[in-house]
mmCIF file of C-alpha atoms and ligand atoms in Angstrom:
data_model
loop_
_atom_site.group_PDB
_atom_site.id
_atom_site.type_symbol
_atom_site.label_atom_id
_atom_site.label_comp_id
_atom_site.label_asym_id
_atom_site.label_seq_id
_atom_site.Cartn_x
_atom_site.Cartn_y
_atom_site.Cartn_z
ATOM 1 C CA MET A 840 0.000 0.000 0.000
ATOM 2 C CA PRO A 841 1.162 3.507 -0.653
ATOM 3 C CA VAL A 842 2.464 5.096 2.429
ATOM 4 C CA VAL A 843 2.545 8.750 3.211
ATOM 5 C CA GLY A 844 5.346 9.722 5.470
ATOM 6 C CA PHE A 845 6.011 12.848 7.360
ATOM 7 C CA HIS A 846 9.712 12.478 7.573
ATOM 8 C CA GLN A 847 10.391 12.394 3.929
ATOM 9 C CA ALA A 848 12.352 15.595 3.861
ATOM 10 C CA ARG A 849 15.821 14.288 4.229
ATOM 11 C CA ARG A 850 18.658 16.056 5.781
ATOM 12 C CA PRO A 851 21.449 17.067 3.452
ATOM 13 C CA ARG A 852 24.077 14.425 3.008
ATOM 14 C CA GLN A 853 22.012 11.855 4.794
ATOM 15 C CA THR A 854 22.477 8.489 3.284
ATOM 16 C CA PRO A 855 20.891 5.264 4.373
ATOM 17 C CA MET A 856 24.129 4.464 6.134
ATOM 18 C CA THR A 857 24.110 7.635 8.111
ATOM 19 C CA ARG A 858 20.551 7.238 9.169
ATOM 20 C CA LEU A 859 21.040 4.074 11.079
ATOM 21 C CA ARG A 860 22.460 4.099 14.413
ATOM 22 C CA ARG A 861 21.229 3.701 17.853
ATOM 23 C CA GLU A 862 22.593 2.780 21.093
ATOM 24 C CA LEU A 863 21.396 2.552 24.574
ATOM 25 C CA SER A 864 22.909 2.647 27.977
ATOM 26 C CA TRP A 865 22.820 2.878 31.666
ATOM 27 C CA PRO A 866 25.471 2.813 34.306
ATOM 28 C CA ARG A 867 27.280 -0.359 33.568
ATOM 29 C CA PRO A 868 26.205 -2.708 36.263
ATOM 30 C CA GLY A 869 29.550 -4.333 36.161
ATOM 31 C CA GLY A 870 29.720 -4.806 39.841
ATOM 32 C CA VAL A 871 26.135 -5.555 40.535
ATOM 33 C CA LEU A 872 25.808 -9.170 41.218
ATOM 34 C CA VAL A 873 22.471 -10.685 41.473
ATOM 35 C CA SER A 874 21.820 -12.633 44.541
ATOM 36 C CA LEU A 875 20.731 -16.129 43.965
ATOM 37 C CA VAL A 876 17.294 -16.573 45.226
ATOM 38 C CA GLY A 877 16.842 -19.028 47.954
ATOM 39 C CA ALA A 878 18.853 -21.942 49.093
ATOM 40 C CA VAL A 879 18.344 -25.624 48.872
ATOM 41 C CA LEU A 880 17.841 -27.584 51.979
ATOM 42 C CA VAL A 881 19.370 -30.964 51.856
ATOM 43 C CA PHE A 882 18.316 -33.627 54.245
ATOM 44 C CA GLY A 883 21.107 -35.187 56.260
ATOM 45 C CA GLY A 884 23.058 -31.997 56.389
ATOM 46 C CA ALA A 885 21.479 -28.693 55.667
ATOM 47 C CA MET A 886 23.478 -26.755 53.160
ATOM 48 C CA ALA A 887 23.105 -23.914 50.827
ATOM 49 C CA LEU A 888 24.122 -24.098 47.218
ATOM 50 C CA PRO A 889 27.267 -22.177 46.565
ATOM 51 C CA ALA A 890 26.058 -18.828 45.428
ATOM 52 C CA SER A 891 28.674 -18.356 42.806
ATOM 53 C CA GLU A 892 26.987 -15.316 41.391
ATOM 54 C CA ALA A 893 26.174 -13.831 44.720
ATOM 55 C CA GLY A 894 28.253 -11.304 46.456
ATOM 56 C CA ALA A 895 28.212 -7.953 48.039
ATOM 57 C CA PRO A 896 26.960 -5.552 45.417
ATOM 58 C CA SER A 897 29.665 -3.132 44.566
ATOM 59 C CA PRO A 898 28.416 -1.020 41.737
ATOM 60 C CA ALA A 899 31.166 0.041 39.465
ATOM 61 C CA PRO A 900 31.428 3.746 38.972
ATOM 62 C CA VAL A 901 29.772 4.945 35.852
ATOM 63 C CA SER A 902 32.279 5.833 33.266
ATOM 64 C CA ILE A 903 31.402 7.269 29.939
ATOM 65 C CA PRO A 904 34.344 6.550 27.714
ATOM 66 C CA SER A 905 35.447 8.845 25.014
ATOM 67 C CA THR A 906 35.210 7.737 21.440
ATOM 68 C CA THR A 907 38.791 6.645 21.531
ATOM 69 C CA PRO A 908 39.123 2.888 21.471
ATOM 70 C CA ASP A 909 40.004 1.656 24.889
ATOM 71 C CA THR A 910 41.724 -1.585 24.283
ATOM 72 C CA SER A 911 42.751 -1.785 27.880
ATOM 73 C CA GLN A 912 39.367 -3.111 28.713
ATOM 74 C CA GLU A 913 39.531 -6.752 28.029
ATOM 75 C CA HIS A 914 36.502 -8.898 27.825
ATOM 76 C CA ALA A 915 36.826 -12.484 26.944
ATOM 77 C CA GLU A 916 34.450 -13.654 24.301
ATOM 78 C CA PRO A 917 33.037 -17.126 24.636
ATOM 79 C CA THR A 918 33.057 -19.357 21.632
ATOM 80 C CA PRO A 919 30.174 -19.101 19.200
ATOM 81 C CA ALA A 920 29.024 -22.528 20.273
ATOM 82 C CA ALA A 921 28.247 -21.053 23.636
ATOM 83 C CA THR A 922 25.654 -18.673 22.352
ATOM 84 C CA LEU A 923 22.286 -18.612 23.982
ATOM 85 C CA LEU A 924 19.964 -21.302 22.901
ATOM 86 C CA ALA A 925 16.574 -19.812 23.363
ATOM 87 C CA SER A 926 14.873 -23.094 22.778
ATOM 88 C CA ALA A 927 17.088 -25.054 25.101
ATOM 89 C CA PRO A 928 15.133 -27.219 27.482
ATOM 90 C CA ALA A 929 14.843 -25.704 30.886
ATOM 91 C CA THR A 930 16.366 -28.577 32.708
ATOM 92 C CA THR A 931 19.309 -29.498 30.557
ATOM 93 C CA ALA A 932 21.919 -28.238 32.917
ATOM 94 C CA PRO A 933 21.462 -29.675 36.342
ATOM 95 C CA SER A 934 25.120 -28.998 36.888
ATOM 96 C CA SER A 935 26.183 -31.520 39.406
ATOM 97 C CA VAL A 936 26.928 -29.582 42.484
ATOM 98 C CA SER A 937 29.771 -30.717 44.581
ATOM 99 C CA ALA A 938 28.130 -31.022 47.924
ATOM 100 C CA SER A 939 31.284 -31.007 49.876
ATOM 101 C CA GLY A 940 30.879 -32.638 53.206
ATOM 102 C CA VAL A 941 27.410 -33.796 52.417
ATOM 103 C CA SER A 942 27.250 -37.437 51.630
ATOM 104 C CA GLY A 943 24.350 -38.870 49.830
ATOM 105 C CA ALA A 944 22.941 -35.526 48.947
ATOM 106 C CA THR A 945 21.558 -35.153 45.491
ATOM 107 C CA ILE A 946 21.098 -31.701 44.138
ATOM 108 C CA THR A 947 18.348 -31.439 41.608
ATOM 109 C CA PRO A 948 17.650 -28.534 39.326
ATOM 110 C CA SER A 949 15.711 -25.885 41.096
ATOM 111 C CA ALA A 950 15.156 -22.196 41.128
ATOM 112 C CA ALA A 951 18.077 -21.917 43.496
ATOM 113 C CA SER A 952 20.518 -23.420 41.006
ATOM 114 C CA ALA A 953 19.126 -21.646 37.965
ATOM 115 C CA PRO A 954 21.516 -19.176 36.395
ATOM 116 C CA LEU A 955 20.579 -15.599 36.835
ATOM 117 C CA VAL A 956 21.503 -12.660 34.723
ATOM 118 C CA LYS A 957 24.482 -10.667 35.864
ATOM 119 C CA GLY A 958 23.938 -6.951 35.711
ATOM 120 C CA ALA A 959 20.144 -7.090 35.653
ATOM 121 C CA ALA A 960 18.042 -5.928 38.583
ATOM 122 C CA PRO A 961 17.267 -8.721 41.048
ATOM 123 C CA ASP A 962 13.522 -8.452 40.665
ATOM 124 C CA SER A 963 13.451 -7.752 36.954
ATOM 125 C CA PRO A 964 11.416 -9.733 34.451
ATOM 126 C CA ILE A 965 14.558 -11.116 32.842
ATOM 127 C CA GLN A 966 15.625 -12.643 36.142
ATOM 128 C CA LYS A 967 12.272 -14.305 36.518
ATOM 129 C CA LEU A 968 12.491 -15.677 33.024
ATOM 130 C CA PHE A 969 15.852 -17.334 33.554
ATOM 131 C CA ALA A 970 15.222 -18.284 37.173
ATOM 132 C CA GLY A 971 12.218 -20.110 35.863
ATOM 133 C CA GLY A 972 14.544 -22.290 33.873
ATOM 134 C CA ALA A 973 14.007 -20.909 30.409
ATOM 135 C CA ALA A 974 16.655 -20.306 27.802
ATOM 136 C CA THR A 975 19.655 -21.568 29.664
ATOM 137 C CA PRO A 976 22.934 -20.824 27.904
ATOM 138 C CA THR A 977 25.632 -23.422 27.908
ATOM 139 C CA ASP A 978 28.142 -20.830 29.002
ATOM 140 C CA LYS A 979 27.088 -18.945 32.114
ATOM 141 C CA ALA A 980 29.355 -16.053 31.116
ATOM 142 C CA LEU A 981 26.689 -15.258 28.564
ATOM 143 C CA LEU A 982 24.195 -14.493 31.289
ATOM 144 C CA ASP A 983 25.760 -11.084 31.621
ATOM 145 C CA LEU A 984 24.350 -7.854 30.273
ATOM 146 C CA ALA A 985 27.873 -6.420 29.994
ATOM 147 C CA ASN A 986 29.287 -9.283 27.954
ATOM 148 C CA PRO A 987 29.453 -8.046 24.362
ATOM 149 C CA ALA A 988 29.389 -11.624 23.123
ATOM 150 C CA SER A 989 26.077 -12.310 24.823
ATOM 151 C CA THR A 990 22.821 -12.010 22.943
ATOM 152 C CA LEU A 991 21.588 -10.361 26.139
ATOM 153 C CA VAL A 992 24.104 -7.520 26.039
ATOM 154 C CA LEU A 993 22.558 -4.196 26.970
ATOM 155 C CA LEU A 994 23.696 -1.227 24.985
ATOM 156 C CA ASN A 995 22.450 2.287 25.381
ATOM 157 C CA LYS A 996 23.841 5.750 25.909
ATOM 158 C CA ARG A 997 25.026 4.838 29.386
ATOM 159 C CA ASN A 998 26.193 1.327 28.646
ATOM 160 C CA PRO A 999 28.782 1.173 25.896
ATOM 161 C CA LEU A 1000 30.485 -1.886 24.608
ATOM 162 C CA VAL A 1001 33.476 -3.058 26.588
ATOM 163 C CA PRO A 1002 35.855 -2.817 24.909
ATOM 164 C CA LEU A 1003 34.590 0.083 22.841
ATOM 165 C CA ASP A 1004 36.094 -1.350 19.701
ATOM 166 C CA TYR A 1005 34.648 -4.817 20.225
ATOM 167 C CA THR A 1006 34.385 -6.958 17.114
ATOM 168 C CA PRO A 1007 32.215 -10.087 17.010
ATOM 169 C CA LYS A 1008 34.036 -13.277 16.099
ATOM 170 C CA ASP A 1009 31.298 -15.130 14.289
ATOM 171 C CA LEU A 1010 30.022 -12.705 11.682
ATOM 172 C CA VAL A 1011 28.453 -14.319 8.642
ATOM 173 C CA ALA A 1012 26.553 -13.118 5.603
ATOM 174 C CA PRO A 1013 22.878 -13.946 6.060
ATOM 175 C CA ALA A 1014 20.927 -15.270 3.092
ATOM 176 C CA ILE A 1015 18.350 -12.501 3.141
ATOM 177 C CA ALA A 1016 17.262 -9.918 0.614
ATOM 178 C CA SER A 1017 19.404 -6.828 0.669
ATOM 179 C CA GLY A 1018 17.903 -3.432 0.159
ATOM 180 C CA SER A 1019 21.110 -1.503 -0.059
ATOM 181 C CA GLY A 1020 24.585 -1.683 -1.444
ATOM 182 C CA GLU A 1021 26.108 -2.485 1.900
ATOM 183 C CA SER A 1022 27.652 -5.842 2.513
ATOM 184 C CA MET A 1023 25.556 -7.483 5.186
ATOM 185 C CA LEU A 1024 26.908 -9.287 8.194
ATOM 186 C CA LEU A 1025 25.342 -10.558 11.374
ATOM 187 C CA ARG A 1026 26.490 -12.893 14.096
ATOM 188 C CA SER A 1027 25.729 -16.458 13.130
ATOM 189 C CA GLU A 1028 22.824 -17.015 15.508
ATOM 190 C CA ALA A 1029 21.183 -13.725 14.565
ATOM 191 C CA ALA A 1030 21.802 -14.408 10.881
ATOM 192 C CA ALA A 1031 20.015 -17.757 11.046
ATOM 193 C CA ALA A 1032 17.137 -16.170 12.932
ATOM 194 C CA ALA A 1033 16.886 -13.371 10.379
ATOM 195 C CA GLU A 1034 16.750 -15.894 7.566
ATOM 196 C CA ARG A 1035 13.861 -17.665 9.259
ATOM 197 C CA MET A 1036 12.089 -14.383 9.963
ATOM 198 C CA PHE A 1037 12.383 -13.082 6.411
ATOM 199 C CA ALA A 1038 11.166 -16.430 5.074
ATOM 200 C CA ALA A 1039 8.201 -16.459 7.444
ATOM 201 C CA ALA A 1040 7.210 -12.960 6.365
ATOM 202 C CA ALA A 1041 7.471 -13.974 2.719
ATOM 203 C CA THR A 1042 5.028 -16.824 3.229
ATOM 204 C CA GLN A 1043 2.541 -14.215 4.368
ATOM 205 C CA GLY A 1044 3.179 -11.980 1.402
ATOM 206 C CA VAL A 1045 5.368 -9.501 3.224
ATOM 207 C CA GLY A 1046 8.656 -8.614 1.613
ATOM 208 C CA ILE A 1047 11.412 -7.513 3.962
ATOM 209 C CA THR A 1048 14.833 -6.299 2.936
ATOM 210 C CA VAL A 1049 17.829 -5.553 5.071
ATOM 211 C CA LYS A 1050 19.160 -2.032 4.838
ATOM 212 C CA SER A 1051 22.004 -2.197 7.316
ATOM 213 C CA SER A 1052 23.416 -4.761 9.677
ATOM 214 C CA TYR A 1053 26.797 -5.052 11.379
ATOM 215 C CA ARG A 1054 28.788 -1.870 11.512
ATOM 216 C CA SER A 1055 32.305 -1.838 12.833
ATOM 217 C CA TYR A 1056 33.692 0.584 15.345
ATOM 218 C CA ALA A 1057 35.713 2.200 12.585
ATOM 219 C CA THR A 1058 32.636 2.638 10.433
ATOM 220 C CA GLN A 1059 30.772 4.255 13.285
ATOM 221 C CA VAL A 1060 33.671 6.609 13.930
ATOM 222 C CA GLY A 1061 33.328 7.888 10.404
ATOM 223 C CA VAL A 1062 29.558 8.176 10.587
ATOM 224 C CA TYR A 1063 29.512 9.935 13.917
ATOM 225 C CA ASN A 1064 32.366 12.281 13.136
ATOM 226 C CA GLY A 1065 30.652 13.227 9.925
ATOM 227 C CA TYR A 1066 27.602 14.308 11.875
ATOM 228 C CA VAL A 1067 29.688 16.217 14.379
ATOM 229 C CA ALA A 1068 31.520 18.048 11.614
ATOM 230 C CA ASN A 1069 28.275 19.042 9.949
ATOM 231 C CA LYS A 1070 25.972 19.691 12.854
ATOM 232 C CA GLY A 1071 27.909 19.747 16.082
ATOM 233 C CA VAL A 1072 27.954 17.298 18.933
ATOM 234 C CA ALA A 1073 24.448 17.933 20.247
ATOM 235 C CA ALA A 1074 22.788 17.380 16.905
ATOM 236 C CA ALA A 1075 25.011 14.424 16.165
ATOM 237 C CA ASP A 1076 24.044 12.747 19.396
ATOM 238 C CA SER A 1077 20.384 13.089 18.586
ATOM 239 C CA THR A 1078 20.702 11.059 15.428
ATOM 240 C CA SER A 1079 23.893 9.050 15.533
ATOM 241 C CA ALA A 1080 25.292 6.688 18.099
ATOM 242 C CA ARG A 1081 28.765 7.328 19.303
ATOM 243 C CA PRO A 1082 31.245 4.633 18.335
ATOM 244 C CA GLY A 1083 31.066 1.792 20.819
ATOM 245 C CA PHE A 1084 27.469 2.582 21.724
ATOM 246 C CA SER A 1085 25.721 1.175 18.673
ATOM 247 C CA GLU A 1086 23.821 -2.093 18.716
ATOM 248 C CA HIS A 1087 24.938 -2.529 15.151
ATOM 249 C CA GLN A 1088 28.481 -3.070 16.383
ATOM 250 C CA THR A 1089 27.346 -6.196 18.240
ATOM 251 C CA GLY A 1090 26.334 -7.969 15.039
ATOM 252 C CA LEU A 1091 22.912 -8.506 16.595
ATOM 253 C CA ALA A 1092 21.022 -5.605 15.026
ATOM 254 C CA LEU A 1093 19.661 -4.901 11.600
ATOM 255 C CA ASP A 1094 17.633 -2.206 9.936
ATOM 256 C CA ILE A 1095 14.976 -3.319 7.536
ATOM 257 C CA GLY A 1096 12.969 -1.970 4.659
ATOM 258 C CA ASP A 1097 9.771 -2.965 2.904
ATOM 259 C CA ALA A 1098 10.491 -4.612 -0.424
ATOM 260 C CA ASN A 1099 7.200 -3.461 -1.892
ATOM 261 C CA ALA A 1100 6.754 0.017 -0.462
ATOM 262 C CA GLY A 1101 9.552 1.936 -2.087
ATOM 263 C CA THR A 1102 12.120 3.773 -0.069
ATOM 264 C CA ALA A 1103 10.164 6.809 1.080
ATOM 265 C CA CYS A 1104 9.683 5.380 4.550
ATOM 266 C CA ASP A 1105 13.134 3.922 4.963
ATOM 267 C CA PHE A 1106 14.530 5.006 8.306
ATOM 268 C CA THR A 1107 11.565 7.206 9.012
ATOM 269 C CA SER A 1108 8.705 6.867 11.443
ATOM 270 C CA CYS A 1109 6.228 6.043 8.679
ATOM 271 C CA PHE A 1110 7.975 2.714 8.266
ATOM 272 C CA ALA A 1111 5.736 1.516 11.101
ATOM 273 C CA GLU A 1112 2.785 1.734 8.738
ATOM 274 C CA THR A 1113 4.311 -0.324 5.966
ATOM 275 C CA ALA A 1114 3.474 -3.988 5.633
ATOM 276 C CA ALA A 1115 6.943 -4.933 6.786
ATOM 277 C CA GLY A 1116 6.768 -2.553 9.718
ATOM 278 C CA ARG A 1117 3.463 -3.916 10.882
ATOM 279 C CA TRP A 1118 4.592 -7.485 10.388
ATOM 280 C CA VAL A 1119 7.738 -7.210 12.463
ATOM 281 C CA ALA A 1120 5.862 -5.403 15.232
ATOM 282 C CA ALA A 1121 3.659 -8.451 15.518
ATOM 283 C CA HIS A 1122 5.988 -11.304 14.596
ATOM 284 C CA ALA A 1123 9.646 -10.384 15.098
ATOM 285 C CA ALA A 1124 9.558 -11.762 18.635
ATOM 286 C CA GLU A 1125 8.701 -15.200 17.310
ATOM 287 C CA HIS A 1126 12.142 -15.180 15.745
ATOM 288 C CA GLY A 1127 14.006 -13.632 18.639
ATOM 289 C CA PHE A 1128 14.033 -9.999 17.554
ATOM 290 C CA LEU A 1129 12.836 -6.875 19.324
ATOM 291 C CA VAL A 1130 11.680 -3.667 17.742
ATOM 292 C CA ARG A 1131 14.132 -1.954 20.018
ATOM 293 C CA TYR A 1132 13.034 1.698 20.022
ATOM 294 C CA ASN A 1133 9.340 2.107 20.509
ATOM 295 C CA PRO A 1134 7.094 5.168 20.657
ATOM 296 C CA GLY A 1135 6.886 6.759 24.062
ATOM 297 C CA GLN A 1136 10.211 5.280 25.174
ATOM 298 C CA GLU A 1137 12.498 8.123 24.167
ATOM 299 C CA ALA A 1138 13.354 9.010 27.755
ATOM 300 C CA VAL A 1139 14.138 5.386 28.474
ATOM 301 C CA THR A 1140 16.090 4.310 25.422
ATOM 302 C CA GLY A 1141 17.519 7.673 24.420
ATOM 303 C CA TYR A 1142 16.223 7.332 20.883
ATOM 304 C CA LEU A 1143 13.224 8.359 18.890
ATOM 305 C CA PRO A 1144 11.068 5.484 17.682
ATOM 306 C CA GLU A 1145 12.756 3.316 15.069
ATOM 307 C CA PRO A 1146 10.263 0.782 13.799
ATOM 308 C CA TRP A 1147 12.889 -0.460 11.346
ATOM 309 C CA HIS A 1148 15.618 -1.287 13.871
ATOM 310 C CA LEU A 1149 15.554 -4.875 15.095
ATOM 311 C CA ARG A 1150 17.751 -6.317 17.790
ATOM 312 C CA TYR A 1151 18.277 -10.028 18.316
ATOM 313 C CA VAL A 1152 17.942 -11.204 21.913
ATOM 314 C CA GLY A 1153 16.698 -14.764 21.402
ATOM 315 C CA VAL A 1154 13.184 -16.118 21.219
ATOM 316 C CA ALA A 1155 12.644 -16.611 24.938
ATOM 317 C CA VAL A 1156 13.462 -13.017 25.858
ATOM 318 C CA ALA A 1157 11.711 -11.457 22.900
ATOM 319 C CA GLN A 1158 8.524 -13.404 23.410
ATOM 320 C CA ASP A 1159 8.504 -12.868 27.152
ATOM 321 C CA MET A 1160 8.802 -9.137 26.636
ATOM 322 C CA GLN A 1161 5.994 -9.191 24.116
ATOM 323 C CA THR A 1162 3.768 -11.311 26.320
ATOM 324 C CA ARG A 1163 4.322 -9.029 29.279
ATOM 325 C CA GLY A 1164 3.882 -5.919 27.163
ATOM 326 C CA ILE A 1165 7.203 -4.437 28.210
ATOM 327 C CA PRO A 1166 8.161 -1.768 25.667
ATOM 328 C CA SER A 1167 11.873 -1.439 26.327
ATOM 329 C CA TYR A 1168 14.773 -3.743 27.040
ATOM 330 C CA GLU A 1169 15.839 -1.360 29.786
ATOM 331 C CA LYS A 1170 12.612 -2.052 31.657
ATOM 332 C CA PHE A 1171 12.863 -5.782 31.024
ATOM 333 C CA VAL A 1172 16.256 -5.932 32.697
ATOM 334 C CA GLY A 1173 15.209 -3.438 35.357
ATOM 335 C CA LEU A 1174 17.909 -0.874 34.768
ATOM 336 C CA PRO A 1175 17.770 2.906 34.859
ATOM 337 C CA ASP A 1176 16.679 4.943 31.908
ATOM 338 C CA ALA A 1177 19.349 6.087 29.496
ATOM 339 C CA PRO A 1178 18.067 9.280 27.914
ATOM 340 C CA ASP A 1179 21.522 10.612 27.171
ATOM 341 C CA TYR A 1180 25.238 10.048 27.611
ATOM 342 C CA GLY A 1181 25.026 11.286 31.172
HETATM 343 ZN ZN1 LIG B 2250 19.581 0.382 13.399
#
């Protein structure tokens, strides 16, 4: 259907590439450890499960890095095989607990032994989801909002990537229709999910194209600096993510277009009214993607609505958010709003 947009007047020098960028943040909860809920009583010798993730909360000071790559911040990246498996059975990892000093005790999977999400608020919906046994990753290091290799990583204007110049190790070219001249890359798990999502839309007569996907730190430096040179820092920050703050740098985000609606609504709010925009709003979660920047969430996410920007978080998280009607990832993980760089 023809779509009438109200953002069709483009800014000078704005190209599709320069129109995509978004990031999110919040004081990196690097030191906030989530207390394991409850303990397991074992007959014959009461004991509590070792609360490996528990500890005295010691919030790390908020630090907003400059746009200079800070390679001093190391962050080990788990192997691709350790990526979150959203469909993983809830009880596949009853990790045998060494009940030292307790003979005959058998520890069974329970809420107390369920992995919880490091960096998320203790009573947040995401904690409840994982404490309930859903979507257990094989590598517990991936249950960490600050881990750039995790599909759960939280990025916004107060939570940059660590390190700022992080590069994913498992980028692949998804077999999906491209709507731009860019070479398209996504992390392998997100790429496979995107392929399934695009195919599902096609079966319902909705044509989706990808307009932008992975963008490197270096690419974002060029994009952001271009904005700063033309418009100044304040204007640049309103439309372009600073390098290291873009979800696109994670390899988990993509911007889409409607294959049958022309380009007038590309990267504009009227994209929400296209067939592709409406379809992803309803169905992206089934494939593990969020429409990350929703109307009314500007003060939370730091960005105007972007109905074209999808972020992969896995099916379990995406569907839980949709079911609960939670409009921002910040709220789902229970962290403070990130309206600006602080
Ligand atoms: Zn985007």
